[in-house]
Structure formats: C-alpha cells, structure tokens
Amino acid sequence: MGARKQTRPKGDAAASELRILVLHGPNLNLLGTREPEIYGHTTLADIHLVMAERARAAGVLLESFQSNSEGELINRVQAAASEGVAFIILNPAGYTHTSVALRDALAAVDIPFVEVHLSNVHAREPFRRHSYFSDIASGVISGLGSQGYELALEYALRQLSLRAQG
Ligand code: CA2
C-alpha cells in the first residue's frame, strides 16, 4: 500500500476532524497475492477502499498504514497520538505473538483500538493463540476475513459518535 494511504472526506479537512488509523503489520502487503486459502483474495488496497468509503460517508478521515518493520509501526502509533487520532484498527500480523514493544506503544498512547485478524488464530498453530494486544484492546475480531476490518470500523464509528454526543 505504498506504506500510507489517506482518504479525506469531501471538502476540506477541518483541524477538528475525527481520524481513524488502520495499521497492518508485516507481510500483509502480500494479501490477495499469496496463500489465498488462508487469507483470501482481497488485497490491502481493496480493504482500504471499502473502509475509506464508509468512513467518508460518516465524515471521518481514515488512514491506512502497512509496514514490515516493528520500529515504523511503533513510530506510526506514537505519531497518531500527536495527530489526535481517535481510534486505531490494528492487525499486528506476526507481531501479534512477539511484540512487547508495539504493545507498549499502544498502551502508552492510550488510543482505543480493536485487534483484527483475517484468519481464526484459535484454529491454527498453538503459538498463534497468544496475543500481546488482546488484553489491552477494546475487542478482538478473528476469522472473519476482510469483513473483520469493516466490522471493526462500524464499532469505531459507533463509539466515536457516542463520545461526540457526550
Ligand atoms: O490472520 C491474521 O490476520 C494474522 O494476523 C496474519 C499473520 C499471522 O502471523 C497471524 O497469526 C494472524 C500473518 C500475516 C501474513 O500475511 C500474508 C498474507 C498473504 C500471504 C502471505 C502472508
């Protein structure tokens, strides 16, 4: 996804505009091109388009970012805090099962997030059952393919509108 994709709602983005960040971890740039029996045929660009359109309709700015580097993902999470990102949708991919450092970044910024996995991690190898993120996530969606991202976005939009209503 050329690392970063941003889709603005129609018209100029106000400084106070609500922002949602979608973060994809390592190897997810291969989505739709390899192992379709596990991860499906949908590409990351397809997922971004559907989500961006839904967010735009709700008047929310949605950015997607993919990296194969742990440090870049951590830097993106830290930047999200200074940019006022209101919600994160995160598929940490392989870092789900290994990265204390990315977990620490999410805990530090205190931005609510939903953890998403395309595959059902509980129906695969035992090492995939442990996540460094699930206990600090608002919720976890696993095994629903690319639809999991859309459902996470619906949840985020509902939470943000509830918050806006006070
Ligand atoms: O199911 C998921 O979304 C995962 O986060 C995907 C990770 C895996 O390590 C997690 O246990 C579960 C792997 C991402 C690799 O993505 C690929 C996509 C297409 C082809 C090859 C790898």
PDB file of C-alpha atoms and ligand atoms in Angstrom:
ATOM      1  CA  MET A   1       0.000   0.000   0.000  1.00  0.00           C
ATOM      2  CA  GLY A   2       2.994   2.313  -0.533  1.00  0.00           C
ATOM      3  CA  ALA A   3       3.036   2.270   3.258  1.00  0.00           C
ATOM      4  CA  ARG A   4       0.459   5.020   3.657  1.00  0.00           C
ATOM      5  CA  LYS A   5      -2.957   5.760   2.214  1.00  0.00           C
ATOM      6  CA  GLN A   6      -5.203   8.545   3.309  1.00  0.00           C
ATOM      7  CA  THR A   7      -8.691   9.368   2.108  1.00  0.00           C
ATOM      8  CA  ARG A   8     -10.258  12.667   3.063  1.00  0.00           C
ATOM      9  CA  PRO A   9     -13.989  13.232   3.297  1.00  0.00           C
ATOM     10  CA  LYS A  10     -15.401  15.552   0.629  1.00  0.00           C
ATOM     11  CA  GLY A  11     -14.484  19.169   1.217  1.00  0.00           C
ATOM     12  CA  ASP A  12     -11.541  20.422   3.226  1.00  0.00           C
ATOM     13  CA  ALA A  13     -10.472  18.566   6.323  1.00  0.00           C
ATOM     14  CA  ALA A  14     -11.113  20.605   9.430  1.00  0.00           C
ATOM     15  CA  ALA A  15      -8.486  20.526  12.165  1.00  0.00           C
ATOM     16  CA  SER A  16     -11.079  19.050  14.495  1.00  0.00           C
ATOM     17  CA  GLU A  17     -11.962  16.238  12.101  1.00  0.00           C
ATOM     18  CA  LEU A  18     -12.229  12.760  13.569  1.00  0.00           C
ATOM     19  CA  ARG A  19      -9.449  10.446  12.459  1.00  0.00           C
ATOM     20  CA  ILE A  20      -9.185   6.672  12.408  1.00  0.00           C
ATOM     21  CA  LEU A  21      -5.916   4.870  11.721  1.00  0.00           C
ATOM     22  CA  VAL A  22      -5.781   1.341  10.287  1.00  0.00           C
ATOM     23  CA  LEU A  23      -2.453  -0.370  10.981  1.00  0.00           C
ATOM     24  CA  HIS A  24      -1.308  -3.510   9.186  1.00  0.00           C
ATOM     25  CA  GLY A  25       1.740  -5.466  10.313  1.00  0.00           C
ATOM     26  CA  PRO A  26       4.381  -7.461   8.458  1.00  0.00           C
ATOM     27  CA  ASN A  27       3.680  -9.421   5.277  1.00  0.00           C
ATOM     28  CA  LEU A  28       0.129  -8.128   4.960  1.00  0.00           C
ATOM     29  CA  ASN A  29       1.308  -6.269   1.850  1.00  0.00           C
ATOM     30  CA  LEU A  30       1.156  -9.755   0.241  1.00  0.00           C
ATOM     31  CA  LEU A  31      -2.562 -10.046   0.881  1.00  0.00           C
ATOM     32  CA  GLY A  32      -4.508 -11.307  -2.125  1.00  0.00           C
ATOM     33  CA  THR A  33      -1.378 -12.486  -3.906  1.00  0.00           C
ATOM     34  CA  ARG A  34      -0.214 -15.480  -1.777  1.00  0.00           C
ATOM     35  CA  GLU A  35      -1.862 -18.142   0.431  1.00  0.00           C
ATOM     36  CA  PRO A  36      -5.440 -17.227  -0.596  1.00  0.00           C
ATOM     37  CA  GLU A  37      -6.699 -20.419   1.101  1.00  0.00           C
ATOM     38  CA  ILE A  38      -5.794 -18.814   4.447  1.00  0.00           C
ATOM     39  CA  TYR A  39      -6.024 -15.065   3.823  1.00  0.00           C
ATOM     40  CA  GLY A  40      -8.448 -14.772   0.886  1.00  0.00           C
ATOM     41  CA  HIS A  41      -8.219 -12.937  -2.432  1.00  0.00           C
ATOM     42  CA  THR A  42      -8.843  -9.404  -1.203  1.00  0.00           C
ATOM     43  CA  THR A  43      -5.861  -7.051  -1.318  1.00  0.00           C
ATOM     44  CA  LEU A  44      -4.933  -4.413   1.227  1.00  0.00           C
ATOM     45  CA  ALA A  45      -5.865  -1.729  -1.316  1.00  0.00           C
ATOM     46  CA  ASP A  46      -9.344  -3.300  -1.652  1.00  0.00           C
ATOM     47  CA  ILE A  47      -9.772  -3.257   2.135  1.00  0.00           C
ATOM     48  CA  HIS A  48      -8.670   0.374   2.323  1.00  0.00           C
ATOM     49  CA  LEU A  49     -11.104   1.442  -0.421  1.00  0.00           C
ATOM     50  CA  VAL A  50     -14.135  -0.112   1.265  1.00  0.00           C
ATOM     51  CA  MET A  51     -13.209   1.278   4.682  1.00  0.00           C
ATOM     52  CA  ALA A  52     -12.322   4.729   3.370  1.00  0.00           C
ATOM     53  CA  GLU A  53     -15.648   4.993   1.582  1.00  0.00           C
ATOM     54  CA  ARG A  54     -17.565   4.031   4.720  1.00  0.00           C
ATOM     55  CA  ALA A  55     -15.552   6.459   6.844  1.00  0.00           C
ATOM     56  CA  ARG A  56     -16.035   9.242   4.311  1.00  0.00           C
ATOM     57  CA  ALA A  57     -19.806   8.732   4.440  1.00  0.00           C
ATOM     58  CA  ALA A  58     -19.590   9.156   8.211  1.00  0.00           C
ATOM     59  CA  GLY A  59     -17.455  12.305   7.850  1.00  0.00           C
ATOM     60  CA  VAL A  60     -14.366  10.653   9.310  1.00  0.00           C
ATOM     61  CA  LEU A  61     -10.814  10.741   7.919  1.00  0.00           C
ATOM     62  CA  LEU A  62      -9.385   7.223   7.534  1.00  0.00           C
ATOM     63  CA  GLU A  63      -5.718   6.470   7.021  1.00  0.00           C
ATOM     64  CA  SER A  64      -4.211   3.026   6.394  1.00  0.00           C
ATOM     65  CA  PHE A  65      -0.559   2.221   7.044  1.00  0.00           C
ATOM     66  CA  GLN A  66       1.300  -1.050   6.453  1.00  0.00           C
ATOM     67  CA  SER A  67       4.861  -1.816   7.430  1.00  0.00           C
ATOM     68  CA  ASN A  68       7.111  -4.840   7.677  1.00  0.00           C
ATOM     69  CA  SER A  69       9.168  -3.021  10.291  1.00  0.00           C
ATOM     70  CA  GLU A  70       8.375  -3.032  14.000  1.00  0.00           C
ATOM     71  CA  GLY A  71      10.037   0.362  14.501  1.00  0.00           C
ATOM     72  CA  GLU A  72       7.973   2.002  11.761  1.00  0.00           C
ATOM     73  CA  LEU A  73       4.756   0.672  13.272  1.00  0.00           C
ATOM     74  CA  ILE A  74       5.789   1.990  16.691  1.00  0.00           C
ATOM     75  CA  ASN A  75       6.645   5.395  15.211  1.00  0.00           C
ATOM     76  CA  ARG A  76       3.255   5.494  13.481  1.00  0.00           C
ATOM     77  CA  VAL A  77       1.455   4.745  16.749  1.00  0.00           C
ATOM     78  CA  GLN A  78       3.413   7.486  18.548  1.00  0.00           C
ATOM     79  CA  ALA A  79       2.654   9.979  15.763  1.00  0.00           C
ATOM     80  CA  ALA A  80      -1.050   9.066  15.967  1.00  0.00           C
ATOM     81  CA  ALA A  81      -1.172  10.466  19.483  1.00  0.00           C
ATOM     82  CA  SER A  82       0.190  13.868  18.444  1.00  0.00           C
ATOM     83  CA  GLU A  83      -2.137  13.914  15.397  1.00  0.00           C
ATOM     84  CA  GLY A  84      -5.170  13.381  17.621  1.00  0.00           C
ATOM     85  CA  VAL A  85      -6.152  10.050  16.066  1.00  0.00           C
ATOM     86  CA  ALA A  86      -9.313   8.969  17.889  1.00  0.00           C
ATOM     87  CA  PHE A  87      -9.314   5.237  17.160  1.00  0.00           C
ATOM     88  CA  ILE A  88      -6.964   2.564  15.797  1.00  0.00           C
ATOM     89  CA  ILE A  89      -7.850  -0.647  13.977  1.00  0.00           C
ATOM     90  CA  LEU A  90      -4.839  -2.941  14.226  1.00  0.00           C
ATOM     91  CA  ASN A  91      -3.778  -6.184  12.631  1.00  0.00           C
ATOM     92  CA  PRO A  92      -0.320  -6.685  14.152  1.00  0.00           C
ATOM     93  CA  ALA A  93       0.138  -9.830  11.962  1.00  0.00           C
ATOM     94  CA  GLY A  94       3.188 -11.816  13.141  1.00  0.00           C
ATOM     95  CA  TYR A  95       3.961  -9.157  15.775  1.00  0.00           C
ATOM     96  CA  THR A  96       0.730 -10.216  17.494  1.00  0.00           C
ATOM     97  CA  HIS A  97       2.628 -13.087  19.026  1.00  0.00           C
ATOM     98  CA  THR A  98       6.019 -11.462  19.636  1.00  0.00           C
ATOM     99  CA  SER A  99       5.999  -7.699  20.100  1.00  0.00           C
ATOM    100  CA  VAL A 100       6.129  -6.316  23.617  1.00  0.00           C
ATOM    101  CA  ALA A 101       7.481  -3.099  22.078  1.00  0.00           C
ATOM    102  CA  LEU A 102       4.439  -2.475  19.848  1.00  0.00           C
ATOM    103  CA  ARG A 103       2.137  -3.346  22.734  1.00  0.00           C
ATOM    104  CA  ASP A 104       3.980  -0.810  24.931  1.00  0.00           C
ATOM    105  CA  ALA A 105       3.475   1.860  22.238  1.00  0.00           C
ATOM    106  CA  LEU A 106      -0.285   1.249  22.133  1.00  0.00           C
ATOM    107  CA  ALA A 107      -0.538   1.242  25.907  1.00  0.00           C
ATOM    108  CA  ALA A 108       1.464   4.483  26.086  1.00  0.00           C
ATOM    109  CA  VAL A 109      -0.671   6.476  23.643  1.00  0.00           C
ATOM    110  CA  ASP A 110      -3.919   5.343  25.225  1.00  0.00           C
ATOM    111  CA  ILE A 111      -5.889   5.455  21.942  1.00  0.00           C
ATOM    112  CA  PRO A 112      -8.697   2.864  21.929  1.00  0.00           C
ATOM    113  CA  PHE A 113      -8.125   0.091  19.408  1.00  0.00           C
ATOM    114  CA  VAL A 114      -9.673  -3.076  18.024  1.00  0.00           C
ATOM    115  CA  GLU A 115      -7.405  -6.014  17.154  1.00  0.00           C
ATOM    116  CA  VAL A 116      -8.315  -7.691  13.851  1.00  0.00           C
ATOM    117  CA  HIS A 117      -7.142 -10.973  12.357  1.00  0.00           C
ATOM    118  CA  LEU A 118      -8.224 -12.259   8.975  1.00  0.00           C
ATOM    119  CA  SER A 119      -7.815 -15.885   9.986  1.00  0.00           C
ATOM    120  CA  ASN A 120      -9.132 -17.576  13.109  1.00  0.00           C
ATOM    121  CA  VAL A 121      -5.946 -17.600  15.154  1.00  0.00           C
ATOM    122  CA  HIS A 122      -7.511 -20.069  17.609  1.00  0.00           C
ATOM    123  CA  ALA A 123      -7.992 -22.677  14.891  1.00  0.00           C
ATOM    124  CA  ARG A 124      -4.343 -22.616  13.798  1.00  0.00           C
ATOM    125  CA  GLU A 125      -0.982 -23.420  15.403  1.00  0.00           C
ATOM    126  CA  PRO A 126      -0.918 -23.147  19.220  1.00  0.00           C
ATOM    127  CA  PHE A 127       1.613 -20.269  19.158  1.00  0.00           C
ATOM    128  CA  ARG A 128      -0.999 -18.065  17.439  1.00  0.00           C
ATOM    129  CA  ARG A 129      -3.349 -18.294  20.424  1.00  0.00           C
ATOM    130  CA  HIS A 130      -1.329 -15.842  22.446  1.00  0.00           C
ATOM    131  CA  SER A 131      -1.569 -12.153  21.611  1.00  0.00           C
ATOM    132  CA  TYR A 132       0.359  -9.323  23.269  1.00  0.00           C
ATOM    133  CA  PHE A 133      -2.539  -6.992  22.380  1.00  0.00           C
ATOM    134  CA  SER A 134      -5.854  -8.654  23.213  1.00  0.00           C
ATOM    135  CA  ASP A 135      -5.945  -7.757  26.910  1.00  0.00           C
ATOM    136  CA  ILE A 136      -5.493  -4.033  26.224  1.00  0.00           C
ATOM    137  CA  ALA A 137      -7.722  -3.928  23.102  1.00  0.00           C
ATOM    138  CA  SER A 138     -11.352  -2.765  23.227  1.00  0.00           C
ATOM    139  CA  GLY A 139     -12.140  -6.010  21.430  1.00  0.00           C
ATOM    140  CA  VAL A 140     -10.793  -8.673  19.090  1.00  0.00           C
ATOM    141  CA  ILE A 141     -12.164  -9.897  15.748  1.00  0.00           C
ATOM    142  CA  SER A 142     -10.608 -13.066  14.350  1.00  0.00           C
ATOM    143  CA  GLY A 143     -11.508 -15.353  11.472  1.00  0.00           C
ATOM    144  CA  LEU A 144     -13.990 -13.199   9.565  1.00  0.00           C
ATOM    145  CA  GLY A 145     -11.619 -12.355   6.719  1.00  0.00           C
ATOM    146  CA  SER A 146     -11.589  -8.829   5.358  1.00  0.00           C
ATOM    147  CA  GLN A 147     -15.091  -8.285   6.754  1.00  0.00           C
ATOM    148  CA  GLY A 148     -13.480  -8.141  10.182  1.00  0.00           C
ATOM    149  CA  TYR A 149     -11.977  -4.740   9.319  1.00  0.00           C
ATOM    150  CA  GLU A 150     -15.370  -3.418   8.227  1.00  0.00           C
ATOM    151  CA  LEU A 151     -16.990  -4.617  11.446  1.00  0.00           C
ATOM    152  CA  ALA A 152     -14.203  -3.030  13.486  1.00  0.00           C
ATOM    153  CA  LEU A 153     -14.805   0.230  11.629  1.00  0.00           C
ATOM    154  CA  GLU A 154     -18.550   0.097  12.382  1.00  0.00           C
ATOM    155  CA  TYR A 155     -17.700  -0.345  16.048  1.00  0.00           C
ATOM    156  CA  ALA A 156     -15.237   2.565  15.974  1.00  0.00           C
ATOM    157  CA  LEU A 157     -17.749   4.863  14.270  1.00  0.00           C
ATOM    158  CA  ARG A 158     -20.421   3.986  16.817  1.00  0.00           C
ATOM    159  CA  GLN A 159     -18.030   4.621  19.711  1.00  0.00           C
ATOM    160  CA  LEU A 160     -16.928   7.955  18.266  1.00  0.00           C
ATOM    161  CA  SER A 161     -20.486   9.156  17.718  1.00  0.00           C
ATOM    162  CA  LEU A 162     -21.446   8.076  21.247  1.00  0.00           C
ATOM    163  CA  ARG A 163     -18.463  10.042  22.557  1.00  0.00           C
ATOM    164  CA  ALA A 164     -19.403  13.092  20.443  1.00  0.00           C
ATOM    165  CA  GLN A 165     -22.937  13.020  21.876  1.00  0.00           C
ATOM    166  CA  GLY A 166     -21.396  13.154  25.341  1.00  0.00           C
TER     167      GLY A 166
HETATM  168  O1  CA2 B   1      -4.943 -13.770  10.485  1.00  0.00           O
HETATM  169  C1  CA2 B   1      -4.297 -12.727  10.556  1.00  0.00           C
HETATM  170  O2  CA2 B   1      -4.722 -11.641  10.171  1.00  0.00           O
HETATM  171  C2  CA2 B   1      -2.867 -12.773  11.108  1.00  0.00           C
HETATM  172  O3  CA2 B   1      -2.655 -11.578  11.859  1.00  0.00           O
HETATM  173  C3  CA2 B   1      -1.963 -12.835   9.912  1.00  0.00           C
HETATM  174  C4  CA2 B   1      -0.490 -13.004  10.274  1.00  0.00           C
HETATM  175  C5  CA2 B   1      -0.295 -14.165  11.240  1.00  0.00           C
HETATM  176  O4  CA2 B   1       1.066 -14.217  11.666  1.00  0.00           O
HETATM  177  C6  CA2 B   1      -1.196 -14.032  12.457  1.00  0.00           C
HETATM  178  O5  CA2 B   1      -1.011 -15.169  13.278  1.00  0.00           O
HETATM  179  C7  CA2 B   1      -2.653 -13.947  12.039  1.00  0.00           C
HETATM  180  C8  CA2 B   1       0.354 -13.264   9.021  1.00  0.00           C
HETATM  181  C9  CA2 B   1       0.239 -12.180   8.007  1.00  0.00           C
HETATM  182  C10 CA2 B   1       0.864 -12.673   6.746  1.00  0.00           C
HETATM  183  O6  CA2 B   1       0.106 -12.184   5.668  1.00  0.00           O
HETATM  184  C11 CA2 B   1       0.192 -12.833   4.485  1.00  0.00           C
HETATM  185  C12 CA2 B   1      -0.746 -12.518   3.545  1.00  0.00           C
HETATM  186  C13 CA2 B   1      -0.737 -13.135   2.335  1.00  0.00           C
HETATM  187  C14 CA2 B   1       0.231 -14.080   2.046  1.00  0.00           C
HETATM  188  C15 CA2 B   1       1.188 -14.385   2.986  1.00  0.00           C
HETATM  189  C16 CA2 B   1       1.177 -13.752   4.216  1.00  0.00           C
END
